[in-house]
Amino acid sequence: MAALESLDLSSNKLGGTIPSELTKLTFLAVLNLSQNNFFGPIPVGNQFNTFDIDSYAGNLDLCGFPLSKKCGSEEERKPQTPKLVEDEDSAIPFIWQLAMMGYGCGVVLGLSTGYIVFTTGRAWRLVRMVERDWQRNFTRWVRRIGRKRN
């Protein structure tokens, strides 16, 4: 990991402070942390002194070199609670994807079961098994209700 040359974490909705451990990646030539929710001072040292402003674009709460925004007192440097940014448009497609995956799995399972049952020519076994289980469960249910009333 120490020989990592390029790191692009742009537009990932990441938040918090930029870890100072990244300064230990001495082979890092390209860094792109733009369009995230990072805040606080940009780590200083090693290759971090060589990255340009574009590497941090869209992180409005970052401060320090190479940005023109200077970091304030030690009080302001303390980490704040990360801001949770939820994209309102991302929830609906995700729900639809889940629904379609469930529907697709159900269709595949149903068609596979139907194919196996009817190609073996033993559909009557399935019908008999379902009827027997239904009757057994119904009888148990009726007995439970009878016991509760007494």
PDB file of C-alpha atoms in Angstrom, residues 26-97:
ATOM      1  CA  THR A  26       5.304   8.715  -0.237  1.00  0.00           C
ATOM      2  CA  PHE A  27       4.835   7.394  -3.798  1.00  0.00           C
ATOM      3  CA  LEU A  28       1.436   9.104  -4.125  1.00  0.00           C
ATOM      4  CA  ALA A  29       1.647  11.356  -7.190  1.00  0.00           C
ATOM      5  CA  VAL A  30      -2.070  11.960  -7.866  1.00  0.00           C
ATOM      6  CA  LEU A  31      -4.715  12.621  -5.218  1.00  0.00           C
ATOM      7  CA  ASN A  32      -8.326  13.564  -5.947  1.00  0.00           C
ATOM      8  CA  LEU A  33     -10.596  14.109  -2.949  1.00  0.00           C
ATOM      9  CA  SER A  34     -12.903  16.573  -4.712  1.00  0.00           C
ATOM     10  CA  GLN A  35     -16.691  16.735  -4.314  1.00  0.00           C
ATOM     11  CA  ASN A  36     -16.880  15.125  -0.868  1.00  0.00           C
ATOM     12  CA  ASN A  37     -17.701  16.456   2.604  1.00  0.00           C
ATOM     13  CA  PHE A  38     -14.245  16.679   4.174  1.00  0.00           C
ATOM     14  CA  PHE A  39     -13.554  19.375   6.757  1.00  0.00           C
ATOM     15  CA  GLY A  40     -10.681  20.658   8.837  1.00  0.00           C
ATOM     16  CA  PRO A  41      -7.033  21.168   7.984  1.00  0.00           C
ATOM     17  CA  ILE A  42      -5.379  19.489   5.014  1.00  0.00           C
ATOM     18  CA  PRO A  43      -2.463  17.319   6.214  1.00  0.00           C
ATOM     19  CA  VAL A  44       0.970  18.826   5.632  1.00  0.00           C
ATOM     20  CA  GLY A  45       4.140  17.006   4.703  1.00  0.00           C
ATOM     21  CA  ASN A  46       5.757  14.820   2.056  1.00  0.00           C
ATOM     22  CA  GLN A  47       3.784  14.715  -1.183  1.00  0.00           C
ATOM     23  CA  PHE A  48       0.774  16.600   0.295  1.00  0.00           C
ATOM     24  CA  ASN A  49       2.738  19.796  -0.297  1.00  0.00           C
ATOM     25  CA  THR A  50       2.661  19.089  -4.053  1.00  0.00           C
ATOM     26  CA  PHE A  51      -1.081  18.568  -4.689  1.00  0.00           C
ATOM     27  CA  ASP A  52      -2.978  21.447  -6.280  1.00  0.00           C
ATOM     28  CA  ILE A  53      -6.278  23.091  -5.329  1.00  0.00           C
ATOM     29  CA  ASP A  54      -8.287  20.904  -7.737  1.00  0.00           C
ATOM     30  CA  SER A  55      -7.559  17.878  -5.548  1.00  0.00           C
ATOM     31  CA  TYR A  56      -9.783  19.371  -2.836  1.00  0.00           C
ATOM     32  CA  ALA A  57     -12.483  21.173  -4.887  1.00  0.00           C
ATOM     33  CA  GLY A  58     -16.027  20.926  -3.544  1.00  0.00           C
ATOM     34  CA  ASN A  59     -14.972  20.406   0.088  1.00  0.00           C
ATOM     35  CA  LEU A  60     -16.049  23.791   1.394  1.00  0.00           C
ATOM     36  CA  ASP A  61     -14.990  23.201   5.009  1.00  0.00           C
ATOM     37  CA  LEU A  62     -11.356  22.309   4.266  1.00  0.00           C
ATOM     38  CA  CYS A  63      -8.626  24.771   5.161  1.00  0.00           C
ATOM     39  CA  GLY A  64      -4.864  25.106   4.948  1.00  0.00           C
ATOM     40  CA  PHE A  65      -2.277  24.851   2.182  1.00  0.00           C
ATOM     41  CA  PRO A  66      -2.823  24.894  -0.847  1.00  0.00           C
ATOM     42  CA  LEU A  67      -6.258  26.493  -0.299  1.00  0.00           C
ATOM     43  CA  SER A  68      -6.603  30.206   0.300  1.00  0.00           C
ATOM     44  CA  LYS A  69      -8.792  29.519   3.351  1.00  0.00           C
ATOM     45  CA  LYS A  70      -6.577  29.572   6.424  1.00  0.00           C
ATOM     46  CA  CYS A  71      -7.311  27.364   9.407  1.00  0.00           C
ATOM     47  CA  GLY A  72      -8.434  29.251  12.497  1.00  0.00           C
ATOM     48  CA  SER A  73      -7.550  28.648  16.100  1.00  0.00           C
ATOM     49  CA  GLU A  74      -7.041  25.235  17.655  1.00  0.00           C
ATOM     50  CA  GLU A  75     -10.687  25.376  18.811  1.00  0.00           C
ATOM     51  CA  GLU A  76     -11.923  25.484  15.200  1.00  0.00           C
ATOM     52  CA  ARG A  77      -9.661  22.621  14.139  1.00  0.00           C
ATOM     53  CA  LYS A  78     -11.364  20.064  16.367  1.00  0.00           C
ATOM     54  CA  PRO A  79     -13.403  17.616  14.312  1.00  0.00           C
ATOM     55  CA  GLN A  80     -17.073  18.322  14.034  1.00  0.00           C
ATOM     56  CA  THR A  81     -19.736  15.706  13.650  1.00  0.00           C
ATOM     57  CA  PRO A  82     -19.736  14.485  10.048  1.00  0.00           C
ATOM     58  CA  LYS A  83     -22.522  15.848   7.917  1.00  0.00           C
ATOM     59  CA  LEU A  84     -24.808  13.212   6.494  1.00  0.00           C
ATOM     60  CA  VAL A  85     -25.775  14.134   2.976  1.00  0.00           C
ATOM     61  CA  GLU A  86     -28.435  11.887   1.528  1.00  0.00           C
ATOM     62  CA  ASP A  87     -29.256  12.129  -2.111  1.00  0.00           C
ATOM     63  CA  GLU A  88     -33.058  12.096  -2.301  1.00  0.00           C
ATOM     64  CA  ASP A  89     -33.047  10.671  -5.811  1.00  0.00           C
ATOM     65  CA  SER A  90     -30.919   7.640  -4.908  1.00  0.00           C
ATOM     66  CA  ALA A  91     -33.471   5.946  -2.607  1.00  0.00           C
ATOM     67  CA  ILE A  92     -36.223   5.406  -5.181  1.00  0.00           C
ATOM     68  CA  PRO A  93     -34.110   3.630  -7.824  1.00  0.00           C
ATOM     69  CA  PHE A  94     -32.613   1.464  -5.069  1.00  0.00           C
ATOM     70  CA  ILE A  95     -36.075   0.348  -3.905  1.00  0.00           C
ATOM     71  CA  TRP A  96     -37.063  -0.416  -7.483  1.00  0.00           C
ATOM     72  CA  GLN A  97     -33.897  -2.440  -7.966  1.00  0.00           C
TER      73      GLN A  97
END
